[in-house]
Short mmCIF file of C-alpha atoms in Angstrom, two decimals:
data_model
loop_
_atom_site.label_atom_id
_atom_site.label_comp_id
_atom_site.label_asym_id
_atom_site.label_seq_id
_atom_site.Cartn_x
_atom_site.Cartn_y
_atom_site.Cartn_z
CA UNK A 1 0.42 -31.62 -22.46
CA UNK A 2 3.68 -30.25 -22.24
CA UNK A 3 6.35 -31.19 -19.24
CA UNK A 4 5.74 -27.91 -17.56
CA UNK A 5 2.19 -28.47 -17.11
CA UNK A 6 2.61 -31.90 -15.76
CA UNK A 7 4.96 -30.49 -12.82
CA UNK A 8 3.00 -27.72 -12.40
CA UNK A 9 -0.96 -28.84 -11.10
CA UNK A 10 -1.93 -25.05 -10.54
CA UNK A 11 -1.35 -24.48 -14.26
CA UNK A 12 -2.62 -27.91 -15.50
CA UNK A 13 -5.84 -27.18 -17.43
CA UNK A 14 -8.94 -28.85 -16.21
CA UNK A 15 -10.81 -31.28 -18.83
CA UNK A 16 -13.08 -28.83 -20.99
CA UNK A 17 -16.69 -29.65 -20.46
CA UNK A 18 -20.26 -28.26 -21.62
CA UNK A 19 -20.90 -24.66 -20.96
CA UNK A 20 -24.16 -25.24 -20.16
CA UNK A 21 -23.40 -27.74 -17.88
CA UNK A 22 -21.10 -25.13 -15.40
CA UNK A 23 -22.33 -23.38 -12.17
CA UNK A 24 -22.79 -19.68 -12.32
CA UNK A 25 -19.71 -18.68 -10.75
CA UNK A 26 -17.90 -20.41 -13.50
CA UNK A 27 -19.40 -19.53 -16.45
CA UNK A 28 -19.08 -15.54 -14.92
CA UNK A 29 -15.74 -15.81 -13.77
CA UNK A 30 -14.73 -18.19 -16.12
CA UNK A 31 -12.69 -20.44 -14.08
CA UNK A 32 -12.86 -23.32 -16.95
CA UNK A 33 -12.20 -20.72 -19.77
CA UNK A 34 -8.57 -19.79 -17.59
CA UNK A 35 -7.99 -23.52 -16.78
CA UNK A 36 -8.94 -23.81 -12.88
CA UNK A 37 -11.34 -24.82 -11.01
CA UNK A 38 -13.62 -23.42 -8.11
CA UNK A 39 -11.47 -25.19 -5.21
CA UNK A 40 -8.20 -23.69 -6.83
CA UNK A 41 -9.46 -20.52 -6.93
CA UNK A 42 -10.90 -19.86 -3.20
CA UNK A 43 -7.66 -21.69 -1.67
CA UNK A 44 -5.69 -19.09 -3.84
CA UNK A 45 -7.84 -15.82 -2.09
CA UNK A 46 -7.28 -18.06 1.09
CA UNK A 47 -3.49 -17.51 0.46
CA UNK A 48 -3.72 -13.93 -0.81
CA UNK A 49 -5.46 -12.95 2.63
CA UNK A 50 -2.56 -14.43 4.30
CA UNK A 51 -0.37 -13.14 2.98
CA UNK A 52 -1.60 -9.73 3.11
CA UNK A 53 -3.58 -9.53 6.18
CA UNK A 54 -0.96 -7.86 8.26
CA UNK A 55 -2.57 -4.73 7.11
CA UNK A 56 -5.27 -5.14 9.73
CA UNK A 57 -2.63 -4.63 12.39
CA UNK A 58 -0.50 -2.39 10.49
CA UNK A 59 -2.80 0.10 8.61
CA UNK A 60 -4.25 0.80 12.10
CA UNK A 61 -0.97 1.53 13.82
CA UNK A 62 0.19 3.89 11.61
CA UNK A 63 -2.70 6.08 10.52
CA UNK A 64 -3.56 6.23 14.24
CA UNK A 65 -0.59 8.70 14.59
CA UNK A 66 -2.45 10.91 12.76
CA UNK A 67 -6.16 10.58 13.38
CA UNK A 68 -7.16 11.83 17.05
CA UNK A 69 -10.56 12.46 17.85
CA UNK A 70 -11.29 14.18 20.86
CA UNK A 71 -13.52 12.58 23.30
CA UNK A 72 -13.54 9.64 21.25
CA UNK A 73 -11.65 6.34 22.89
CA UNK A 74 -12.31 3.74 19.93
CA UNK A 75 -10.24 4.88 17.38
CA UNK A 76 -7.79 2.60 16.73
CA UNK A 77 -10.90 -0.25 16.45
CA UNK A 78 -12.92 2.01 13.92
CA UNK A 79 -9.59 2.27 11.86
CA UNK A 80 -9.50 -1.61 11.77
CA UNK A 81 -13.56 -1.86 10.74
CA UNK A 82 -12.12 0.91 7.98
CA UNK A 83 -9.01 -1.32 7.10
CA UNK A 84 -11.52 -4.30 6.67
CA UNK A 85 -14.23 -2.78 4.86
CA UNK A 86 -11.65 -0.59 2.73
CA UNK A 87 -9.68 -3.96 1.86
CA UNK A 88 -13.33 -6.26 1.21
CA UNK A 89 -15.29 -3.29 -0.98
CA UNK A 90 -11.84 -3.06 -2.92
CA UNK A 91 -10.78 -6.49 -3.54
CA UNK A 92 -14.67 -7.39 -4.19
CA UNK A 93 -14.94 -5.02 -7.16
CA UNK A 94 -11.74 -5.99 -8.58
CA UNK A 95 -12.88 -9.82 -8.64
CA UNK A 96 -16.43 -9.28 -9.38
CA UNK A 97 -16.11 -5.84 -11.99
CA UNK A 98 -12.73 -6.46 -13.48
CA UNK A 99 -12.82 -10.28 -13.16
CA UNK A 100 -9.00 -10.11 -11.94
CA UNK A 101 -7.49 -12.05 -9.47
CA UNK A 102 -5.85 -9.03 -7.15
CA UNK A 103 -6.55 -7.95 -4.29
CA UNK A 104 -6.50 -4.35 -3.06
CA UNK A 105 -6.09 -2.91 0.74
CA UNK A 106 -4.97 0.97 2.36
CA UNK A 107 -1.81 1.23 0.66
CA UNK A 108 1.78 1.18 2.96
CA UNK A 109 3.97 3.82 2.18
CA UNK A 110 0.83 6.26 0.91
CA UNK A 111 -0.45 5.81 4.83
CA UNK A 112 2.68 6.56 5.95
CA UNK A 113 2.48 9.74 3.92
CA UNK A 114 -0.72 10.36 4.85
CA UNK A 115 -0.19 10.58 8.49
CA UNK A 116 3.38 11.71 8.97
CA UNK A 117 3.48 13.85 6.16
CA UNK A 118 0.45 15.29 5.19
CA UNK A 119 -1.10 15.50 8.58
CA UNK A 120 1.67 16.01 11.25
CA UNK A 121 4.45 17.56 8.95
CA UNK A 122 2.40 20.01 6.62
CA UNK A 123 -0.50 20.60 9.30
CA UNK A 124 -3.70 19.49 7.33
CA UNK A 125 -6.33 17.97 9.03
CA UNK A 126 -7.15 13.89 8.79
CA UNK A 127 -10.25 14.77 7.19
CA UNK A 128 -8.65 17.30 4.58
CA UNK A 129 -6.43 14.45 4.16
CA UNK A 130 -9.15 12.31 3.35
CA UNK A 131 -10.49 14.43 0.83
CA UNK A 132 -6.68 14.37 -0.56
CA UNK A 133 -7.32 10.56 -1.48
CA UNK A 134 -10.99 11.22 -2.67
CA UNK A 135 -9.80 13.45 -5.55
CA UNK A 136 -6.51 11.42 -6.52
CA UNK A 137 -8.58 8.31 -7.10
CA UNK A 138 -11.43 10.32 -8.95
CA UNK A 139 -8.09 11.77 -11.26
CA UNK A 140 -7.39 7.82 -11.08
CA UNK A 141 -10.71 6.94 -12.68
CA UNK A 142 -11.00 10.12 -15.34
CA UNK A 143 -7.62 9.16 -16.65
CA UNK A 144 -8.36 5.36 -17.27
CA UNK A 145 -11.94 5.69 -18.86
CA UNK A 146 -10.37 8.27 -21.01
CA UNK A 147 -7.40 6.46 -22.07
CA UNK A 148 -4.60 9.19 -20.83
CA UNK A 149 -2.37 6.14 -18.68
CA UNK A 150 -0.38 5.91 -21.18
CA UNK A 151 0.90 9.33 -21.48
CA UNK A 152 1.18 9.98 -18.26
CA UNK A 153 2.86 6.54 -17.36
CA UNK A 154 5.16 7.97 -20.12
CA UNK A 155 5.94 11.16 -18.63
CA UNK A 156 8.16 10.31 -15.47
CA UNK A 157 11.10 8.56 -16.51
CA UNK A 158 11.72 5.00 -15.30
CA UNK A 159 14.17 6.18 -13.23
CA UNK A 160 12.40 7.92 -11.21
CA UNK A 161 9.19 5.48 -10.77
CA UNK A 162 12.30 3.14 -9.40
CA UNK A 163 13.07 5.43 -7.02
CA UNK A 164 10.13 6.73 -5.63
CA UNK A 165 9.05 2.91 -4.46
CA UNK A 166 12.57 2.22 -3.28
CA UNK A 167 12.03 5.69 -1.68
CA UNK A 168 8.82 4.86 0.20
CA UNK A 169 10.53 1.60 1.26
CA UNK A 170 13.18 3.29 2.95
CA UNK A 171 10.70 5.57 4.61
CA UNK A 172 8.99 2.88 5.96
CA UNK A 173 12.24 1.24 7.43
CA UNK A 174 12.94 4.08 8.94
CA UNK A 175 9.07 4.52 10.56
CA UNK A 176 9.58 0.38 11.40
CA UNK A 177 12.68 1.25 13.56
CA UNK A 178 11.36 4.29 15.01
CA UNK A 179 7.76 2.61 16.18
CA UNK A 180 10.27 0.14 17.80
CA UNK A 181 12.73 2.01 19.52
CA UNK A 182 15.37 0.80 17.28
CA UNK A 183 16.27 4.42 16.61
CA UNK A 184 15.66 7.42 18.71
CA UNK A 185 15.93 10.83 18.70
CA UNK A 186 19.26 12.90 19.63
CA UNK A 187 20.16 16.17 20.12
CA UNK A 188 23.78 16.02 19.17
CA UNK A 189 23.24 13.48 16.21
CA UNK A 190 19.45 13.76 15.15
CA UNK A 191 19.35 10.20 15.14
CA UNK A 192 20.94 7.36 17.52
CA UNK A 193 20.78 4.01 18.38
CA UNK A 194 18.04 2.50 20.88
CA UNK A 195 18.31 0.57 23.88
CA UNK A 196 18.78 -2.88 23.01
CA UNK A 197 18.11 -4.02 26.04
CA UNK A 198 14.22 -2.55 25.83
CA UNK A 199 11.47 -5.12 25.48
CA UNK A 200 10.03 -3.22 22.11
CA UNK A 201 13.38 -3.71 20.48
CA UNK A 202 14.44 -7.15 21.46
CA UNK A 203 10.74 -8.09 20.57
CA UNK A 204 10.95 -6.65 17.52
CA UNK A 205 14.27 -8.31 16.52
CA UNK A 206 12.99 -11.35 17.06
CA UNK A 207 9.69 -10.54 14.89
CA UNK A 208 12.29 -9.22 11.87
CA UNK A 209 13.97 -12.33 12.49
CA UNK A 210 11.74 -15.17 12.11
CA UNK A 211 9.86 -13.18 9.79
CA UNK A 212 12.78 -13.07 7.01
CA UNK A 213 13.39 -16.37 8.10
CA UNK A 214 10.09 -17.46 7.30
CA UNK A 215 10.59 -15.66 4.17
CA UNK A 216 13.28 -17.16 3.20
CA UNK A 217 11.80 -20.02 3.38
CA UNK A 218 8.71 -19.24 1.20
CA UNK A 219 6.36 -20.01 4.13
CA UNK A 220 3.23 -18.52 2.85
CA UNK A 221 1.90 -15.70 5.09
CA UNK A 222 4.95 -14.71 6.76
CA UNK A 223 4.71 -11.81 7.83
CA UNK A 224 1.36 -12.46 9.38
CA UNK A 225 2.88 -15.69 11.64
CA UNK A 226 5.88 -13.55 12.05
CA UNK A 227 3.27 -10.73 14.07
CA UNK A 228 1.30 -13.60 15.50
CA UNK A 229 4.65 -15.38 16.87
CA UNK A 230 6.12 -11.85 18.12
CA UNK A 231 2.41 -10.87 20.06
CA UNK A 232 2.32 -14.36 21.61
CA UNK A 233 5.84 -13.78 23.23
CA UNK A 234 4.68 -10.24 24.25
CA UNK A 235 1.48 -11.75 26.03
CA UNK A 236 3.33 -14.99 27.58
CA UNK A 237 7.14 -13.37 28.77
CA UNK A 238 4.47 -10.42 29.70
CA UNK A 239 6.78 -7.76 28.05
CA UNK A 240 6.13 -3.81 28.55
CA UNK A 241 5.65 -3.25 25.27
CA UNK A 242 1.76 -2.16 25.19
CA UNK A 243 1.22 1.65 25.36
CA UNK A 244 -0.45 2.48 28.98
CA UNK A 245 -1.61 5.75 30.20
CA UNK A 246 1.63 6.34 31.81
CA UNK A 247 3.96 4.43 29.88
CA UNK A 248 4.81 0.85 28.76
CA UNK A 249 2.93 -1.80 30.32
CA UNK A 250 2.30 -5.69 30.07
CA UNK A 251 -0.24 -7.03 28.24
CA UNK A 252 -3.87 -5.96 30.32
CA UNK A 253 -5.51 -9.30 28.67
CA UNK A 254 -9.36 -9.54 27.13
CA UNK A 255 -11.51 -7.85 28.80
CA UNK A 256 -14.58 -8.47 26.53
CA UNK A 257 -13.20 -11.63 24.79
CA UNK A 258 -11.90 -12.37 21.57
CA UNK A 259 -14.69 -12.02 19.29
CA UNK A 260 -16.86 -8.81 18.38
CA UNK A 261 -19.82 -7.50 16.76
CA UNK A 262 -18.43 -5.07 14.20
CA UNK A 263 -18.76 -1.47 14.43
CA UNK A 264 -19.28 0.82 12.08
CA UNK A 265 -16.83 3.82 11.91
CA UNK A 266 -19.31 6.55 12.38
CA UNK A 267 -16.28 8.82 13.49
CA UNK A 268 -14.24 8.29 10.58
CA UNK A 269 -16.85 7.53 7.45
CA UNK A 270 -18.11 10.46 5.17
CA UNK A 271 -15.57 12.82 7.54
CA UNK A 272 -13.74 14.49 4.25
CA UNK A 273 -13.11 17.91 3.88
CA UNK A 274 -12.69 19.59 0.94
CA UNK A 275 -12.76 23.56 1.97
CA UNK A 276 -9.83 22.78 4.56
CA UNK A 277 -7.78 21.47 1.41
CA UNK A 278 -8.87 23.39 -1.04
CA UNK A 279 -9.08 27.07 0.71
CA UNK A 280 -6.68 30.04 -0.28
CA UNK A 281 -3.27 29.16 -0.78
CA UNK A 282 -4.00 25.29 -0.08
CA UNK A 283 -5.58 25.69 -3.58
CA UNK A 284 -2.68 25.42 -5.25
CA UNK A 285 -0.48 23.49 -2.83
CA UNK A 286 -2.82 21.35 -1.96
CA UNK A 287 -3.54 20.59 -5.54
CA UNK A 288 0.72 20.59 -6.11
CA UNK A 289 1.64 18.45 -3.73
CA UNK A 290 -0.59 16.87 -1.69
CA UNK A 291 -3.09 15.31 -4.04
CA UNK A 292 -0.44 15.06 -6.95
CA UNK A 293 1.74 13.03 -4.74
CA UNK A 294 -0.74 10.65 -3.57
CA UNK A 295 -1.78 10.49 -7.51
CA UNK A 296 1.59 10.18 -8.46
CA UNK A 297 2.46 7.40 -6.25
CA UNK A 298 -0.60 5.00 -6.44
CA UNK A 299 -0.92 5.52 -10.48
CA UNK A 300 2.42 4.49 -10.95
CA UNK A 301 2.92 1.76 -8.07
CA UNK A 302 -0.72 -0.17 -9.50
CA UNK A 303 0.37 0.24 -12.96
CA UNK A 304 3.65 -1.48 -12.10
CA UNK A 305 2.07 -3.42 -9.53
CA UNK A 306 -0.77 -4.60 -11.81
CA UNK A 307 0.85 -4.99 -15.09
CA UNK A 308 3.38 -7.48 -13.48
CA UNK A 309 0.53 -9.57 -11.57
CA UNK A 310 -1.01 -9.37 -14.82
CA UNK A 311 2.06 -10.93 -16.70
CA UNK A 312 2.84 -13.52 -14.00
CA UNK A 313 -0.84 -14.94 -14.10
CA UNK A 314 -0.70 -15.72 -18.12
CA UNK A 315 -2.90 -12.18 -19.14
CA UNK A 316 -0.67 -10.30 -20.80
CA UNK A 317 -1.25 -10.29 -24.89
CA UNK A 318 1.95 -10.22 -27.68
CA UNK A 319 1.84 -6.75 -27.18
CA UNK A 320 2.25 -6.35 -23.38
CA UNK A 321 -1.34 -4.83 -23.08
CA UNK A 322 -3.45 -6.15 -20.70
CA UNK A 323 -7.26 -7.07 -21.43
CA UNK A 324 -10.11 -4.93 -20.10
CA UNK A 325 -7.42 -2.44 -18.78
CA UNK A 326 -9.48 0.74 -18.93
CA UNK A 327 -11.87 -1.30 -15.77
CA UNK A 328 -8.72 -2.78 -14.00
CA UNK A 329 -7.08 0.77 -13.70
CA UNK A 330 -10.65 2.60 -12.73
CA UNK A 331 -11.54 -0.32 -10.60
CA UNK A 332 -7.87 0.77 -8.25
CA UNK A 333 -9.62 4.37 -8.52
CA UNK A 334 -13.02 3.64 -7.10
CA UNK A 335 -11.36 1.79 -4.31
CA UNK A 336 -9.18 4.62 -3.77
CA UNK A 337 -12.66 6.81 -3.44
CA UNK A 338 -14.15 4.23 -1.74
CA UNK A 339 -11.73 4.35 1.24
CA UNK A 340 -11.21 7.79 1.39
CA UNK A 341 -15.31 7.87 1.98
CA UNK A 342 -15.25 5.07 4.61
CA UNK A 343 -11.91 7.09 6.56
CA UNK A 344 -8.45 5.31 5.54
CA UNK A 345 -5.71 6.14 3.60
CA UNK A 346 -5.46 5.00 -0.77
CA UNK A 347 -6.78 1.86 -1.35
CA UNK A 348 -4.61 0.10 -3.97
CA UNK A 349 -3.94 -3.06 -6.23
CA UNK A 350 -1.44 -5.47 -3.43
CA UNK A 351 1.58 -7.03 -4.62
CA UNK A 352 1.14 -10.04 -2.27
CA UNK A 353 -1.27 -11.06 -4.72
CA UNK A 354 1.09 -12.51 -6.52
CA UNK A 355 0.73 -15.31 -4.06
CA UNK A 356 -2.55 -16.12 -5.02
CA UNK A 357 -1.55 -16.23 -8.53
CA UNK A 358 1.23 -18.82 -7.63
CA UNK A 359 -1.07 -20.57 -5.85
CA UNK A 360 -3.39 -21.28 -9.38
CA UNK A 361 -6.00 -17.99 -8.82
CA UNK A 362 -6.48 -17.11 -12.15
CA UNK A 363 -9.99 -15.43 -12.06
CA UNK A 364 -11.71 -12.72 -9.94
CA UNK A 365 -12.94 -15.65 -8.11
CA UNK A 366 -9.58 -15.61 -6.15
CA UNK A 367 -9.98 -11.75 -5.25
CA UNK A 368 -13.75 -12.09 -3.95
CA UNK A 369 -12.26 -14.90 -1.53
CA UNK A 370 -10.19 -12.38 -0.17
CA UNK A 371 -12.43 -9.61 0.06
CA UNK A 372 -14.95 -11.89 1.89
CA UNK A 373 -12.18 -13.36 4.58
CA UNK A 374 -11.31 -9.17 4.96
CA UNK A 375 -14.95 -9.03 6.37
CA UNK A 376 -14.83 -11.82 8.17
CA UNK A 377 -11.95 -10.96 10.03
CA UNK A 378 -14.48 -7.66 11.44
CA UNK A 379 -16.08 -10.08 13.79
CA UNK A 380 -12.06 -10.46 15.79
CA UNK A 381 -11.03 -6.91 16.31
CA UNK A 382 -10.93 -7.36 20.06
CA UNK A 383 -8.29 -9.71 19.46
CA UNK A 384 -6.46 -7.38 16.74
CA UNK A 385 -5.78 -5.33 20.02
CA UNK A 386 -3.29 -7.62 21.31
CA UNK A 387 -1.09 -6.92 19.04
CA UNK A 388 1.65 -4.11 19.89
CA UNK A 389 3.60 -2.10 18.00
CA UNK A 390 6.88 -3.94 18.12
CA UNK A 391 5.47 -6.86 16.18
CA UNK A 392 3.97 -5.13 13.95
CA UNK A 393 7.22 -2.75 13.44
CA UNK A 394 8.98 -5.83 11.64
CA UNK A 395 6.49 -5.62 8.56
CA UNK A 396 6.95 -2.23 8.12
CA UNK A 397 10.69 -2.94 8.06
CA UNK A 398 10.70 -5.81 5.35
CA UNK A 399 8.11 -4.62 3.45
CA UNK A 400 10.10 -1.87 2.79
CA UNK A 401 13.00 -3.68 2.33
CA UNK A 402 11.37 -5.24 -0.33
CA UNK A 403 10.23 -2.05 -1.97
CA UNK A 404 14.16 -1.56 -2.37
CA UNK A 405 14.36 -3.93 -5.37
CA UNK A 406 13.68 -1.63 -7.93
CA UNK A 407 16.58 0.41 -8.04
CA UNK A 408 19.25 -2.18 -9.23
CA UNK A 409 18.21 -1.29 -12.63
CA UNK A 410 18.76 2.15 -12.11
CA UNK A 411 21.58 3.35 -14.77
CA UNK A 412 23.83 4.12 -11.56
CA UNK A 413 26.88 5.03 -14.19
CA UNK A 414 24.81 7.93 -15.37
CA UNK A 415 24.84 11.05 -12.80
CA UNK A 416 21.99 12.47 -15.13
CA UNK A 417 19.68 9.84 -13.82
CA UNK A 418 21.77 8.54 -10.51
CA UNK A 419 21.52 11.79 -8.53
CA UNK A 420 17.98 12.20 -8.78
CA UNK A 421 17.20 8.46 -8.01
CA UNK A 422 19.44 9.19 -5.35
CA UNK A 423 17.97 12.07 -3.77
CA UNK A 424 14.69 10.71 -4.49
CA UNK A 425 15.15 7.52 -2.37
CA UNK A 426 17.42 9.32 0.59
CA UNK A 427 15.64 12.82 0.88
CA UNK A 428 12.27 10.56 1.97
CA UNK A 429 13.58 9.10 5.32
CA UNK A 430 15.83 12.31 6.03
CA UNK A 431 13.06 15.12 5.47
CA UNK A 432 10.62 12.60 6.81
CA UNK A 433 8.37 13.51 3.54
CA UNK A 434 7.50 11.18 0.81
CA UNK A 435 6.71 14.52 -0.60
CA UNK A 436 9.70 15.96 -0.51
CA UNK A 437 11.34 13.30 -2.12
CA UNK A 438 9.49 13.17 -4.89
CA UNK A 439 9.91 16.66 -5.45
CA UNK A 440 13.58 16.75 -5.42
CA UNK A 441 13.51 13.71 -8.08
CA UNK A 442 11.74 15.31 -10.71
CA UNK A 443 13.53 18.95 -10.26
CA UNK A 444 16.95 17.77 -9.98
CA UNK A 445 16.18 15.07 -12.99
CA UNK A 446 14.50 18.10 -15.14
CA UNK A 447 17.51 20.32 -14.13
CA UNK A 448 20.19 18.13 -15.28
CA UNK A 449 18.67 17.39 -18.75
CA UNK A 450 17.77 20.90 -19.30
CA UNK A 451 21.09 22.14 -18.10
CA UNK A 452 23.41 19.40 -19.78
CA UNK A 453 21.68 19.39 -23.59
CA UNK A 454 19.68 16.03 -23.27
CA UNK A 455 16.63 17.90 -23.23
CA UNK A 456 14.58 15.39 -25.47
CA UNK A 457 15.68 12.75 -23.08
CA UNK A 458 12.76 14.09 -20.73
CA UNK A 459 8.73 14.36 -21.39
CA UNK A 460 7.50 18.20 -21.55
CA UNK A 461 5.07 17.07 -19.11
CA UNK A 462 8.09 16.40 -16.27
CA UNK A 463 9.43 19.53 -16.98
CA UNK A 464 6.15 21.78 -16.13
CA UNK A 465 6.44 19.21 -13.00
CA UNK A 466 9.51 20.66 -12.06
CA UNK A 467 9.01 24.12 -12.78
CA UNK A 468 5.49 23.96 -10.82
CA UNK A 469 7.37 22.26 -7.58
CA UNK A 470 10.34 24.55 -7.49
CA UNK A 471 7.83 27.18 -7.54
CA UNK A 472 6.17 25.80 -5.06
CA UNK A 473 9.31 25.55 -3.15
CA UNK A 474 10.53 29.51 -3.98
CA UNK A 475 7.06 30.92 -2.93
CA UNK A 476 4.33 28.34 -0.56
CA UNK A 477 7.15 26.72 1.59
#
């Protein structure tokens, strides 16, 4: 045994023992086989859901900017059933089909771009929207089971795939601060500073706070006690920070308790539509940017996403392949279908899994754990509903501060692959488009290299990109 293992217990191998003599669930996950055992691996989905399980609150409070139904009052509590159900069916098949140990939940950033930009900036419908997400994560699944990943994983520089999750990072900050009332709107500057002496920003201070705090100290779920601390001083100071019918109110209390039957999201389930997206001129940029974008952005975040889970947890061979990675990559694809179907926003691989796999998950033992706590917490939606928007605006905030990480290896001495990097990560928060930043990146990286002799240094593929998007921009804008 070397000295590693001994001060490391979560990667200490167990004593081998019969095959024959193992339960089911380890001789099908093969918890022995990847030295852990069955207590290691559903305290390590217990840990996962923690960390992740802000997206119950979160999820809901953004993609409710988008989808209204009129006449119906329930909303934001189907979009929570959809969170839950989108986050178990997704983090099930992983563990159970792939046999990983990741979880998988409505993306942040592709929500964001769901609502703000797809729905309330470019005018498409929720459920058009919807049907957006169905056909990226069907393009998903075609392009794993036929082995095209690498090529197209290949064809956007690194660069770029930097930039695009530091962009959506940025984004969100900017959406954290604006839910808030960190920032506001102003005529003579576009942008200004809030009232800081509003309940909504002081809360939500104090949430960013202790939550980076918590961080810091590698408390495990922090961003979930960081909500739960900031929505118990909202209820106790009683702080107007809950959205009334005429304003900012106090918290109203329970007025059917704490726990719930679940519902299921009649409104929102099976709601896609595909002539709304795909009609006329939407055929193309509907095809261009909206479904390309949301492609774009999930294929490249879970390949990133799951190929370093995969390295951290012990998976990866001599090679840097990854085993069964044809089912891994389809399995993020079905659960991007699968949400679309049930009404959210992508579903995608979490990166907050990697605290599972700290905590000894090594199996898709770990990601079943999770996906049966994501049901379980169905049955407590009337309490989700105490939480306001300034505690959850603090996890929008750091998550995308965290997103920023990325582009410290960006060749920043380089203007042929600073500027679009650049405009990539800026042009999202400023146009308020993930789109639109994306866009820019690839043009203004295809331009340069085109224009400056380093054509080689780009993939054909990027350059009928470009030359599709500027299109797009010269005649659909």
């Amino acid at each position: 045994m070397t000295t590693d293992a001994k001060q490391d217990p979560a990667k200490t191998p167990p004593p081998p023992s019969d095959p024959a003599k193992r339960g089911v669930l380890d001789r099908y996950f093969g918890i022995t086989k990847a030295g852990s055992t069955l207590p290691r691996e559903i305290r390590a989905g217990l840990t996962t859901f923690l960390a992740m399980s802000y997206i119950v609150f979160v999820n809901p409070d953004v993609l409710s900017n988008a989808i209204v139904i009129p006449g119906v009052d329930n909303v934001f509590t189907q979009l929570i059933m959809t969170t839950c159900l989108a986050a178990a069916v997704g983090s099930l098949v992983m563990g159970i089909v792939a046999r990983y140990p990741f979880a998988q939940a409505p993306g942040m950033g592709l929500n964001a771009f769901f609502a703000f930009t797809v729905v309330l900036s470019m005018g498409y419908t929720w459920e058009a929207a919807l049907a957006a997400v169905f056909i990226s994560g069907a393009l998903f699944v075609l392009l794993s089971v036929i082995g095209a990943r690498r090529a197209i994983v290949q064809a956007l520089p690194l660069t770029l795939k930097l930039a695009i999750t530091a962009g959506i990072g940025a984004f969100l900050a900017f959406l954290g601060m604006k839910n808030a009332s960190i920032i506001v709107a102003d005529e003579a500057t576009f942008v200004a500073l809030g009232d800081m002496r509003s309940a909504p920003v002081w809360l939500a201070l104090f949430g960013l706070m202790l939550t980076a705090v918590l961080m810091n100290l590698r408390v495990t779920g922090a961003i979930l006690w960081g909500i739960l601390a900031s929505t118990a001083v909202a209820i106790v100071s009683r702080a107007a920070v809950y959205t009334g019918p005429d304003g900012l109110v106090p918290f109203q209390g329970f007025a059917d308790g704490i726990v719930g039957l679940p519902m299921w999201p009649s409104d929102l389930a099976f709601q896609m539509d595909f002539h709304h997206l795909l009609r006329g001129e939407n055929l193309v940029v509907g095809m261009l940017t909206v479904v390309l974008t949301f492609f774009v952005v999930d294929f490249f975040d879970a390949t990133g996403t799951l190929t370093g889970l995969a390295q951290r947890a012990g998976y990866l061979d001599s090679d840097g392949n990854m085993p069964r990675a044809k089912t891994v990559f389809s399995m993020d694809g079905l659960a991007a279908m699968t949400g679309a179907l049930l009404g959210t926003s992508t579903t995608t691989a979490y990166v907050e899994s990697a605290a599972g796999v700290e905590e000894g998950g090594r199996t898709g033992l770990t990601a079943v754990t999770t996906g049966v706590l994501f049901l379980a917490s169905m049955f407590f939606w009337p309490l989700i509903g105490a939480v306001p928007g300034a505690a959850t605006a603090p996890a929008l905030i750091l998550v995308g501060a965290l997103m920023m990480a990325g582009v410290k290896n960006v060749a920043w001495g380089d203007i042929g692959e600073a500027l679009p990097a650049f405009l990539t990560v800026v042009a999202m928060p400023f146009t308020f488009s993930i789109a639109n930043g994306v866009s820019l990146g690839i043009i203004s990286y295809a331009v340069i290299k085109l224009c400056s002799g380093r054509v080689k240094e780009a993939s054909w593929l990027l350059y009928l990109l470009a030359a599709l998007l500027l299109a797009r921009y010269i005649w659909l804008s």
